[in-house]
XYZ file of C-alpha atoms in Angstrom:
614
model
C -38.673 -3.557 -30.220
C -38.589 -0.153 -27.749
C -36.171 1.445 -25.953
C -36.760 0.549 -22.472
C -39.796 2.819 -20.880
C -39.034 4.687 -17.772
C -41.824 2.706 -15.814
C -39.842 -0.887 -16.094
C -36.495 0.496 -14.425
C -38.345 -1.300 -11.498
C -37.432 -4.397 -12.599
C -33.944 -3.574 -14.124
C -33.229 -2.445 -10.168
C -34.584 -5.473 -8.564
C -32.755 -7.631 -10.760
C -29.890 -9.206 -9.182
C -27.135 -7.901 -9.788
C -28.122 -5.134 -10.129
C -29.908 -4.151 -7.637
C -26.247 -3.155 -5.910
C -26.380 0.107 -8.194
C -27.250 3.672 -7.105
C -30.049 5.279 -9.060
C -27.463 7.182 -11.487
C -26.268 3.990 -12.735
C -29.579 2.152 -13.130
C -30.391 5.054 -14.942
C -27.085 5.053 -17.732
C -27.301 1.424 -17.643
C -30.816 2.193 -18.982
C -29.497 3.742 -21.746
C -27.714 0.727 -23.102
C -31.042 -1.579 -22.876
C -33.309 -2.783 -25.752
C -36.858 -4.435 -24.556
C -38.069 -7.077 -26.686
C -41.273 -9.139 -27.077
C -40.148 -12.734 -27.790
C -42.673 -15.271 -29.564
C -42.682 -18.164 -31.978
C -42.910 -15.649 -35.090
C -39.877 -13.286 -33.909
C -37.542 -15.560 -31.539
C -34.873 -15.875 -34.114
C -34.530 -12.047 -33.853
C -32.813 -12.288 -30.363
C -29.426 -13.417 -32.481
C -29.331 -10.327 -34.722
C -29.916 -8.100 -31.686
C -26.812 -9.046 -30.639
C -25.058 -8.608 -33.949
C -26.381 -4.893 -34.323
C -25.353 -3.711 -30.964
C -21.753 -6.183 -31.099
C -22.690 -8.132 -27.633
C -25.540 -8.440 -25.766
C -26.405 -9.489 -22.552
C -29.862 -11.027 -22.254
C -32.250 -10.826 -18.848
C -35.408 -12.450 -19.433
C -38.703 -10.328 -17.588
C -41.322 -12.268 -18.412
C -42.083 -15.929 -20.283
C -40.367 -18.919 -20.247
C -38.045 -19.999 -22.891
C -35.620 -23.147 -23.929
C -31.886 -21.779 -24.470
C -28.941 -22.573 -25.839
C -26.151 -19.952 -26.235
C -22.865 -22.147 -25.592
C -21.787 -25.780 -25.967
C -23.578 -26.716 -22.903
C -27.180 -28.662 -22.708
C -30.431 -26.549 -23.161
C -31.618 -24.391 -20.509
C -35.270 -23.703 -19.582
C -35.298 -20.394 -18.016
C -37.798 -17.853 -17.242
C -37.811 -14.469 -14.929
C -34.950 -13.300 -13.530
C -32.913 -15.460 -15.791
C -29.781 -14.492 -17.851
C -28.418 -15.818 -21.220
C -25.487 -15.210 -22.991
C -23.403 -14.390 -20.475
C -20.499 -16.703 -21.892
C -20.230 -14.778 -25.367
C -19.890 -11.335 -23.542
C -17.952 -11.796 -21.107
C -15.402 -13.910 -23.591
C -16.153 -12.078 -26.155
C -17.801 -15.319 -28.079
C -19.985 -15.525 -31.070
C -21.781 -18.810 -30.186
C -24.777 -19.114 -32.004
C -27.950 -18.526 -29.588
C -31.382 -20.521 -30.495
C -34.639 -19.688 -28.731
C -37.461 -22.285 -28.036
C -40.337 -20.182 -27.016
C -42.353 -22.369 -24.775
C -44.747 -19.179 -23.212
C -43.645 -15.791 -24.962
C -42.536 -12.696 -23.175
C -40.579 -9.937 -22.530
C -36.321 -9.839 -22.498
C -34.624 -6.898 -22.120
C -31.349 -6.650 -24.253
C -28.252 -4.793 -22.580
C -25.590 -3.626 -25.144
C -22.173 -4.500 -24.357
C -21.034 -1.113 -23.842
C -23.339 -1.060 -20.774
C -22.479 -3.797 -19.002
C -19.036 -3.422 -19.913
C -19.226 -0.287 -18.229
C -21.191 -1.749 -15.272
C -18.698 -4.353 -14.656
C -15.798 -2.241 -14.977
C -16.842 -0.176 -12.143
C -18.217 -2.812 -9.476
C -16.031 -6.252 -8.844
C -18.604 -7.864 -7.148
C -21.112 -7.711 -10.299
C -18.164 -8.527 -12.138
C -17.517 -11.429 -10.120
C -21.195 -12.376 -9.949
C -21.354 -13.140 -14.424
C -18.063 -14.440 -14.222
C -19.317 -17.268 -11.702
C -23.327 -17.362 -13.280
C -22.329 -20.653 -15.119
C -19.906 -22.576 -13.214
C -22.448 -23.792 -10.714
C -20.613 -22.380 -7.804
C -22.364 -20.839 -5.588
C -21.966 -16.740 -5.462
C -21.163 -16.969 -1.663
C -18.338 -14.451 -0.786
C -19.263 -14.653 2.998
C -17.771 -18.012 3.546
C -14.425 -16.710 3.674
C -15.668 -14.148 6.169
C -16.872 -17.186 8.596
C -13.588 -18.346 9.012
C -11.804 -16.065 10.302
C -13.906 -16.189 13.153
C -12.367 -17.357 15.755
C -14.902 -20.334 17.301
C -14.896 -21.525 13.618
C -10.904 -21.276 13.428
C -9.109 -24.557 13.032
C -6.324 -25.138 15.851
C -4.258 -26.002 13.366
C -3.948 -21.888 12.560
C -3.623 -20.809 15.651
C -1.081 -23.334 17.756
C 2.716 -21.970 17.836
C 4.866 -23.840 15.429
C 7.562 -24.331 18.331
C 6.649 -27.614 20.345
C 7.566 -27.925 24.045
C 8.525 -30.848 25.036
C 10.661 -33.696 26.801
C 11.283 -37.675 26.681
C 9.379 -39.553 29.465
C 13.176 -40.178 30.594
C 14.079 -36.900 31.392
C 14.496 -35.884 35.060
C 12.297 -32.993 36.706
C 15.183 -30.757 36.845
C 16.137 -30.574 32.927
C 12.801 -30.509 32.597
C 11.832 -27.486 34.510
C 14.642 -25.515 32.848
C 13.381 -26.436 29.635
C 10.345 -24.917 30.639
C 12.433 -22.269 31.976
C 14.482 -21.468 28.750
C 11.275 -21.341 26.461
C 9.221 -19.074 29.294
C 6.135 -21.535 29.021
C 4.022 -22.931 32.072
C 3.686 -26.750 30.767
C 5.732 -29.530 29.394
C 4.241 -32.390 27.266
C 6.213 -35.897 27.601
C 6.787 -37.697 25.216
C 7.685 -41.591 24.670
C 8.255 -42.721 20.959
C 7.072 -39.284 19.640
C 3.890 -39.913 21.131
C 2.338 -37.696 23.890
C 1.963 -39.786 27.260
C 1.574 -36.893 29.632
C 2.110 -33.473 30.810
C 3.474 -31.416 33.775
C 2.420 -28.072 34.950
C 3.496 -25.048 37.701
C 1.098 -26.160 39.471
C 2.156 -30.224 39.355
C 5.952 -28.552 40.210
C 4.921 -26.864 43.064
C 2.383 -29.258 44.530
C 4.289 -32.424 43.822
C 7.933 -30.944 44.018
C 8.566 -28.493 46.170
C 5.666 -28.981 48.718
C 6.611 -32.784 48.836
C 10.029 -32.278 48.684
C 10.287 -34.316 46.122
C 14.430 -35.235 44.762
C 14.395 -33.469 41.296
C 16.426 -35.704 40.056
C 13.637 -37.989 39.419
C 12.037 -38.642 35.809
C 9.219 -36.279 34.778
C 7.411 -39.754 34.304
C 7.237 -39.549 38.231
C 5.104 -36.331 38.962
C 3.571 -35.797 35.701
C -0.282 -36.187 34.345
C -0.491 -39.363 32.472
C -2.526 -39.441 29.466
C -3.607 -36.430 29.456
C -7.094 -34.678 27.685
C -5.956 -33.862 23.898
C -7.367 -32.421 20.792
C -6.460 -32.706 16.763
C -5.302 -29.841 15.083
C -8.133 -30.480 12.743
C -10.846 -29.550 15.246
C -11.664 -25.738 16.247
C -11.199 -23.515 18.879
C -14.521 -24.178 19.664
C -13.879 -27.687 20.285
C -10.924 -26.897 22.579
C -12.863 -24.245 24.760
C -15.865 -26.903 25.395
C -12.769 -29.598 26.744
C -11.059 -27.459 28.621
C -13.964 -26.010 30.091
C -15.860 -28.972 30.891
C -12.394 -31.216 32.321
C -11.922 -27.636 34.406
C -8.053 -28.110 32.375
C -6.198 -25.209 31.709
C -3.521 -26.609 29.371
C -4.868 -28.625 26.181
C -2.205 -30.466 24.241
C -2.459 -30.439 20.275
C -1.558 -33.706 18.566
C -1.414 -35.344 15.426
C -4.760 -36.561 14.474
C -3.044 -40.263 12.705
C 0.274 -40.436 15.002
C -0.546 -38.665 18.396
C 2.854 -36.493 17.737
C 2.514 -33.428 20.069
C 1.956 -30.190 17.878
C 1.752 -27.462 20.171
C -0.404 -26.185 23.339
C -3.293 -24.258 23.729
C -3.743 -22.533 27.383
C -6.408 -21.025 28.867
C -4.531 -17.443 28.124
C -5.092 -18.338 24.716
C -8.510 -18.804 24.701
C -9.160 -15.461 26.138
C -7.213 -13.486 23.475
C -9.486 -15.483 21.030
C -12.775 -14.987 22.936
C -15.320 -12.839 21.831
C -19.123 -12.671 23.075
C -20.063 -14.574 25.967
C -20.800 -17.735 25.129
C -17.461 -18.702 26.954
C -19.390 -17.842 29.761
C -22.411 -19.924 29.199
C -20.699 -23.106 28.159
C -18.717 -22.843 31.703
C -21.726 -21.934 33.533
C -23.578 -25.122 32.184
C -20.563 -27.074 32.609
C -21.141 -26.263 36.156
C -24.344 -26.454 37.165
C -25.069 -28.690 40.191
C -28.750 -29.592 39.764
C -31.624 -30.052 37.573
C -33.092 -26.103 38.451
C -29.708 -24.578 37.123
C -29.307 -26.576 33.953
C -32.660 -25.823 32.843
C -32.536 -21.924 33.928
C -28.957 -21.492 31.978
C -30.218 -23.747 29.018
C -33.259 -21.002 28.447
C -30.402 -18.215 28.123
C -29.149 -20.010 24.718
C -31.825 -18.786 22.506
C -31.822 -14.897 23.760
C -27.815 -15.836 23.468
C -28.273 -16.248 19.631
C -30.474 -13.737 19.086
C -27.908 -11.235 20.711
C -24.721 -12.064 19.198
C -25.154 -14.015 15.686
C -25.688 -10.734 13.333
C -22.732 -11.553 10.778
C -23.832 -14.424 8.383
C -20.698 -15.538 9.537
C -22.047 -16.532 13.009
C -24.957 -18.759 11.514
C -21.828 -21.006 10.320
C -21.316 -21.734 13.563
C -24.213 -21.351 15.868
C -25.282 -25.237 15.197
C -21.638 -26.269 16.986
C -22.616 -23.915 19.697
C -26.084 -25.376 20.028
C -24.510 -29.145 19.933
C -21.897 -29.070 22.004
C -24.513 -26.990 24.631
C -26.304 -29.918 24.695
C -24.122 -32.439 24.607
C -22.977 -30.729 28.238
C -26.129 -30.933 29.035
C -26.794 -34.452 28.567
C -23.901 -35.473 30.299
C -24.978 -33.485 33.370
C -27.992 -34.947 33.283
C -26.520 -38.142 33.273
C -24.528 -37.226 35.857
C -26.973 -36.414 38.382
C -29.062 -39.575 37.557
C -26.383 -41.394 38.807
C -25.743 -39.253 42.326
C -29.311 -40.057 42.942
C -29.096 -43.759 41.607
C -25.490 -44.853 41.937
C -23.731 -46.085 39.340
C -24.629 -48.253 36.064
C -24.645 -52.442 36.619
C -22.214 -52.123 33.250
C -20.554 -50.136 30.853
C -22.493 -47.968 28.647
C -22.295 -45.364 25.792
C -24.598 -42.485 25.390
C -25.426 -41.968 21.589
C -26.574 -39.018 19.499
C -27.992 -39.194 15.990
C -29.139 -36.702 13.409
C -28.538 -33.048 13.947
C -26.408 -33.403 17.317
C -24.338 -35.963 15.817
C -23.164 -33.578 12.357
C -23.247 -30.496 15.117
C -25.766 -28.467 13.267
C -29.053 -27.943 15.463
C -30.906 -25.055 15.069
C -33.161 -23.900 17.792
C -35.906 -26.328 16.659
C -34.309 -29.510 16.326
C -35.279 -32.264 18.384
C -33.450 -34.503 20.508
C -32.441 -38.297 18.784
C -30.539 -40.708 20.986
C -29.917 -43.965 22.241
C -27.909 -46.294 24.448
C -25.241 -48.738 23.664
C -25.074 -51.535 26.401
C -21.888 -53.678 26.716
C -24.038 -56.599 27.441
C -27.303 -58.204 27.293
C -29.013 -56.993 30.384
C -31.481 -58.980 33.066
C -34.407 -57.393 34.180
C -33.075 -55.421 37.079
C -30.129 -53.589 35.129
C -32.527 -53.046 32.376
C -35.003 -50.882 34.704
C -32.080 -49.371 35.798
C -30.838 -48.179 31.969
C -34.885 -47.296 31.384
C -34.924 -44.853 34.266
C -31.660 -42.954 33.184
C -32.857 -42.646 29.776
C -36.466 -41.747 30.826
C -34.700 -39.028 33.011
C -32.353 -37.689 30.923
C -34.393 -37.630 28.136
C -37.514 -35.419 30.014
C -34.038 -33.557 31.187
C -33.857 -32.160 27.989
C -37.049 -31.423 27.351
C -37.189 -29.119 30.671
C -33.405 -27.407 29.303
C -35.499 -26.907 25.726
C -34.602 -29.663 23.202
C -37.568 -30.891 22.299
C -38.712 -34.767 22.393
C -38.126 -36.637 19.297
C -41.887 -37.165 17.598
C -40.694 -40.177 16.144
C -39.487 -41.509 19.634
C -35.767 -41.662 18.265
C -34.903 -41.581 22.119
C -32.915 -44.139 24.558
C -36.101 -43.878 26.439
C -37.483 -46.020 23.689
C -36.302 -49.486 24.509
C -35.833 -50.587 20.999
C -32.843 -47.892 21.006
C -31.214 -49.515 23.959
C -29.531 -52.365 22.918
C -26.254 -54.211 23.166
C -22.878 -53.746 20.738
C -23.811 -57.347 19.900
C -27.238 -56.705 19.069
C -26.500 -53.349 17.396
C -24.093 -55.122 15.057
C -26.911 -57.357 14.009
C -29.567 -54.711 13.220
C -27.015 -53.393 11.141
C -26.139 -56.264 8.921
C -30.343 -56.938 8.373
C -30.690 -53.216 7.587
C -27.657 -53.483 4.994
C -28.453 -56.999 3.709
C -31.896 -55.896 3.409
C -32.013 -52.435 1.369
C -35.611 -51.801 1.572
C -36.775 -48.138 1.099
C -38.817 -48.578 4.794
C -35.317 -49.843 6.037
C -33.349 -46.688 3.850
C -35.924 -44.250 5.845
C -35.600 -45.911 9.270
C -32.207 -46.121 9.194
C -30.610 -43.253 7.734
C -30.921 -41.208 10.409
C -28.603 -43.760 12.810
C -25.578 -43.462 10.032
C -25.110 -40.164 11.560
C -23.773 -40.736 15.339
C -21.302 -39.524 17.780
C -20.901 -40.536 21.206
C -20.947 -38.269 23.914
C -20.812 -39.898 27.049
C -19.720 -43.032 28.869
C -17.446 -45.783 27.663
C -16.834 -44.478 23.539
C -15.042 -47.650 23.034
C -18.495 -49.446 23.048
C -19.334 -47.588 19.908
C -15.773 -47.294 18.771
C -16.048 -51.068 18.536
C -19.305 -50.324 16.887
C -18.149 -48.115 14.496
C -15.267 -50.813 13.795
C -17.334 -53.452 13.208
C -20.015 -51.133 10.677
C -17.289 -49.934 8.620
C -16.837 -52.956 6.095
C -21.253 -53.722 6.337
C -21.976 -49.717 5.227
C -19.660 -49.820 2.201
C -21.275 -52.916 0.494
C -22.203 -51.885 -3.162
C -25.996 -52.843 -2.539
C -26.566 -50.987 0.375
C -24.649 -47.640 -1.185
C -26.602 -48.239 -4.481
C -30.049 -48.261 -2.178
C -28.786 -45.611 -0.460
C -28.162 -43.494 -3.564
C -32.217 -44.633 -5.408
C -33.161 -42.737 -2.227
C -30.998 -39.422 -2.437
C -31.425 -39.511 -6.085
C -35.660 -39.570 -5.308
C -35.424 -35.936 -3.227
C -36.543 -32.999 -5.380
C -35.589 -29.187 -5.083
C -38.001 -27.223 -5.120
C -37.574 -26.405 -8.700
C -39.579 -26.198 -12.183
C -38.245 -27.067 -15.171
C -37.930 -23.864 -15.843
C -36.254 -22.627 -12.866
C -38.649 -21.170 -10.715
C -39.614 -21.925 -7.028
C -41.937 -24.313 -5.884
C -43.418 -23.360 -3.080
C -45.305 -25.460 0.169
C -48.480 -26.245 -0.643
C -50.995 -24.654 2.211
C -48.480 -22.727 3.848
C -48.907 -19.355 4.958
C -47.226 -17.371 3.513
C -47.591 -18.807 0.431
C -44.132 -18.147 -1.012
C -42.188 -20.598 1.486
C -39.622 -23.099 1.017
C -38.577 -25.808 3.537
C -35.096 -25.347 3.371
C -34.053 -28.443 5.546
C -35.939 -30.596 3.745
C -35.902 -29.632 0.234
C -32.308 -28.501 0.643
C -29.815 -29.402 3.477
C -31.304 -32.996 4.270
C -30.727 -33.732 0.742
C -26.881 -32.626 0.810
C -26.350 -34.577 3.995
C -27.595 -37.578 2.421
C -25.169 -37.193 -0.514
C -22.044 -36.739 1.787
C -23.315 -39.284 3.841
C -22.993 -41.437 1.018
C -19.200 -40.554 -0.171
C -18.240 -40.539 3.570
C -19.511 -44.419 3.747
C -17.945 -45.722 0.879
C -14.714 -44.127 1.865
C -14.978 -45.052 5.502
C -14.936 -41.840 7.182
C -16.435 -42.085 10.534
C -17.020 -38.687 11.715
C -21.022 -37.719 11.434
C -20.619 -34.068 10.417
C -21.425 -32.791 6.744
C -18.790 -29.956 6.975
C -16.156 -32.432 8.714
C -17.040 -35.056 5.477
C -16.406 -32.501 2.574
C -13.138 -31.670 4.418
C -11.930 -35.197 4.791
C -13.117 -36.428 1.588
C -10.539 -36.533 -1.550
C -10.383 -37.090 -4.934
C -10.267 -40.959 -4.926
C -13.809 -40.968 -2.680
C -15.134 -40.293 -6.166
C -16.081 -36.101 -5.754
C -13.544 -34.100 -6.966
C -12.180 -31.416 -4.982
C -14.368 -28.840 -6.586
C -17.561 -30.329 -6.032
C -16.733 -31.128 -2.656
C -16.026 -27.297 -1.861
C -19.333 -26.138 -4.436
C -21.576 -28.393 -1.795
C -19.845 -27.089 1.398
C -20.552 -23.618 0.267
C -23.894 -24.481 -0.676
C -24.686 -26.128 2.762
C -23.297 -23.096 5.002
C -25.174 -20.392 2.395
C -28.495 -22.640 3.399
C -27.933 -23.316 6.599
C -27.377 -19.245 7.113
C -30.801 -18.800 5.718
C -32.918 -20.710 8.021
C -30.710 -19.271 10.800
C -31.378 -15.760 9.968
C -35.052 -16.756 9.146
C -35.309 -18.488 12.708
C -33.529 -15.847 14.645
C -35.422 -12.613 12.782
C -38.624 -14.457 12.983
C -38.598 -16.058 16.707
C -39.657 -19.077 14.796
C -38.550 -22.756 15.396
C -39.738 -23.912 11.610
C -37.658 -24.024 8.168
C -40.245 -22.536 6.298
C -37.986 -19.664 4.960
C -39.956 -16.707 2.474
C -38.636 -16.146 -0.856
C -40.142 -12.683 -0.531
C -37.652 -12.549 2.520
C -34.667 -12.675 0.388
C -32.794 -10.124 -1.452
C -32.864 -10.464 -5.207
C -29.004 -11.756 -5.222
C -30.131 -14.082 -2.667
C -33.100 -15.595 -4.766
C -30.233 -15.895 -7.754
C -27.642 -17.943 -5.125
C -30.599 -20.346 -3.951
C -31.635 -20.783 -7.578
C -27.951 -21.776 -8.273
C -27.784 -23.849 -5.506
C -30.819 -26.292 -6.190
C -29.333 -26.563 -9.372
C -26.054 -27.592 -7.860
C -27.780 -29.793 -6.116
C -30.221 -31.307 -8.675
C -26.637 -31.851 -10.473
C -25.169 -33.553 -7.684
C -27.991 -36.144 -7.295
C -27.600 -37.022 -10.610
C -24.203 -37.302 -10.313
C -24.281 -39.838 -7.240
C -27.270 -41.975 -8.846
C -24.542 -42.720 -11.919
C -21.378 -43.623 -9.213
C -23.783 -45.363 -6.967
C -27.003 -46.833 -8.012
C -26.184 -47.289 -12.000
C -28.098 -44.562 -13.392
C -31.142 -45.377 -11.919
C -32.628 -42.222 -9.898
């Protein structure tokens, strides 16, 4: 045992946390560390280290080494790793025993050190006092939401609701509108909203028409109007209102319709930062085929501009979604000037990425068509060409074709609701892990244009089939199967013949894997909406995760999905591969802690689900 030598302050500086320090402390934290070379013959020395110097923290250099310094299970760690962090920072005297399983070095910081370290700098303070809960060290999620795309509407509505009974008569309401110095009224019948009246619907269907005002509001108002949840963001209510060219969105209820509150087009511009207000209105009105595809180029140059925080990567995969959801349903929309309209009632679906609303700039494009009826041979040509179009649409505005022709242009993914509900019920009474593979990708959809109550009655009907026991428990074997990238003894594994050679796929080693796991809890509590983020918030204590692990996962998902942003964007690259040597040394420690999390959380879902069997 030697003081440490002035060469290895390298590694004491690279080491999260620690790398946060200026020189001057590196160099008086020095002074508190002890290097030791741990084998088989000496390991049992580590303990009366300790003793001597009343507390020590323990940061392992080099080796690999079996653990156990709490109550806990075992550890197998190696570099980078700490140990003992409980008895310091509690002031413990649990016994620590050392398995050496490849001997090495571990440097030994005193308690005075660290004490003094920690005293002095709350975020290294913060960063031992969270090293064994298996949350993820992610500060910057609190940042993203006060952005203001990311914002819920619930924060940002007025608590005072305008409004009137359908029964009222245009005169009491206009001085109701008067009195609270607001530009809309939302009717109301039952507590429910059933419509909404305007300046504009005063002066063009009161005044200009002469109109008695003595009539009810029911008589010149908007019936029905365009609404959104309180649950959903701003950026949610600046795609409606842009798109439906409204000015004044109504906030309801999201179980009993009960207005909440208004959000104008005023308020949207005190909210509005950047300019992708401007590009979402400028697709939203593009009038051909050459414009879509010209504004749909600017998105990428759009990202690279504007998302610098972290916090922007949380929401640059709604930004990307909703884009081309617009998209599609211009597409759509010029089919049918050229074409006329559809024989029958369809729905446009979206699966995978554009159904949670978390693309990334090389996500492809999976869809398909819900039919209301079986169709003959002419109608069918006619559904083929609209999908054919639409689909090579997208290609043109930059979403890529789906290489396993997950398209509607694939006539196996135009069907009926009929013969939708059927597929389901042989995929769920028939668990096979071909079936698990095929299918999972379909238990993520949204619909995003024409009739939604064709897969509302879908959705209706799949609810009881997708929260069988079998079909959860298959679902589970298959989750359970996924491995992080992770030894046994904590250290990366890396993608074989990939250049460079230090690279993880982060979406499929990582954020695929927590989608299936929510995916799974959302099922068997019967939670319809697709999105991972919109799952964790909606799921509660009785779906069988607790509160905690719900929010652990969430934080884990947006710290990952930040990383192959940033890697994307800094890169110009389209791939997840994302560099280990590209991350700071804190970083390495948070994605370590994260596969953990989510080795834990497999295991955790193969016991609810599948029995133990993983």
């Amino acid at each position: 045992m030697t003081t440490i030598p002035q060469q290895s302050l390298d590694f004491l500086k690279a080491s999260a946390p620690f790398d946060q320090l200026s020189d001057d402390e590196i160099l008086r934290l020095a002074k508190h560390v002890t290097v030791a070379y741990v084998s088989d013959d000496n390991s049992e020395n580590i303990a009366s280290i300790g003793k001597q110097k009343k507390g020590c923290l323990f940061l392992i250099s080099s080796g690999q080494f079996s653990v156990k310094d709490s109550d806990s299970a075992e550890q197998h760690l190696s570099e980078g790793d700490y140990f003992a962090v409980n008895n310091l920072l509690n002031h413990l005297n649990h016994p620590i025993t050392i398995n050496v399983d490849s001997p090495g070095l571990v440097y030994c910081i005193d308690s005075l050190g660290i004490d003094t370290v920690i005293k002095n700098n709350p975020a290294i303070a913060h960063f031992f006092q969270t090293y064994h809960s298996q949350q993820l060290h992610n500060e910057a999620v609190a940042d993203s939401k006060s952005m203001w795309l990311h914002k819920p509407i619930s924060e940002v509505i007025g608590k005072k609701v305008v409004s009137t009974d359908v029964s009222t008569s245009v005169l009491n309401g206009v001085q109701h509108m008067s009195q609270a110095c607001v530009s809309s009224l939302l009717i109301t019948e039952n507590d429910k909203l059933v419509g909404i009246i305007t300046d504009r619907d005063i002066r063009n269907r009161i005044v200009a028409a002469q109109l008695n005002t003595e009539v009810a509001v029911s008589q010149i108002m908007t019936s029905q109007p365009t609404s959104i949840t309180q649950n959903r963001t701003l950026f949610d209510a600046l795609c409606m209102m842009t798109e439906d060219n409204i000015h004044h969105l109504p906030v309801v209820d999201r179980f009993t319709q009960k207005p909440l509150g208004m959000l104008t087009a005023s308020d949207m511009i005190r909210h509005q930062r950047g300019n992708v207000l401007f590009l979402i209105d400028e697709l939203a009105k593009a009038q051909n085929l050459y414009e879509l595809t010209r504004l749909s180029w600017q998105l990428p140059h759009y990202f690279s501009k504007h998302a610098k925080r972290l916090g922007d990567f949380d929401v640059a995969g709604k930004v990307l979604s909703q884009a081309t959801d617009i998209m599609t349903r211009k597409l759509i929309t010029f089919f049918q000037q050229q074409n006329g309209n559809s024989p029958f009632d369809f729905c446009w679906l979206v699966y995978g990425s554009q159904a949670r609303e978390d693309q990334t700039m090389g996500s492809d494009q999976d869809n398909g068509m819900l039919l209301a009826q079986q169709p003959n041979e002419h109608e069918a040509q006619y559904f083929a060409e609209m999908a054919q179009y639409v689909c090579q649409g997208l290609g043109k505005c930059g979403i890529k074709l789906c290489d396993g022709n997950i398209m509607a242009s694939n006539p196996e993914l135009r069907m009926s609701v009929d013969d939708a509900i059927n597929e389901t019920k042989k995929w769920v009474h028939q668990p096979t892990t071909d079936a698990i593979l095929h299918f999972n990708i379909f238990l993520d959809a949204r619909a995003v244009a024409g009739n939604r109550g064709l897969f509302d009655a879908l959705q209706q009907a799949r609810e009881p089939l997708l929260k069988q026991p079998i079909f959860l428990s298959a679902l589970a074997r298959h989750a359970a199967e996924d491995a992080v990238p992770l030894s046994l003894f904590q250290k990366f594994m890396f993608k074989k013949g990939h250049s460079p050679e230090d690279c993880i796929d982060l979406k499929v080693n990582a954020i695929a894997i927590i989608n299936n796991l929510v995916r799974i809890y959302a099922l068997a509590k019967g939670l319809k909406m697709p999105s991972t983020l919109g799952r964790l918030d909606n799921l509660t204590e009785d779906s069988l995760l607790t509160v905690k692990d719900g929010k652990n996962l969430r934080d884990i998902w947006l710290f990952l999905n930040r990383l192959r942003w940033r890697h994307q964007l800094t890169n110009n690259v389209t791939d997840n591969y994302v560099s280990i040597s590209d991350l700071s040394s804190i970083e390495k420690h948070q994605l370590k802690a994260a596969f953990k999390s989510i080795r834990t959380a497999q295991q955790g879902i193969s016991m609810k689900f599948a029995g133990g069997m993983g």
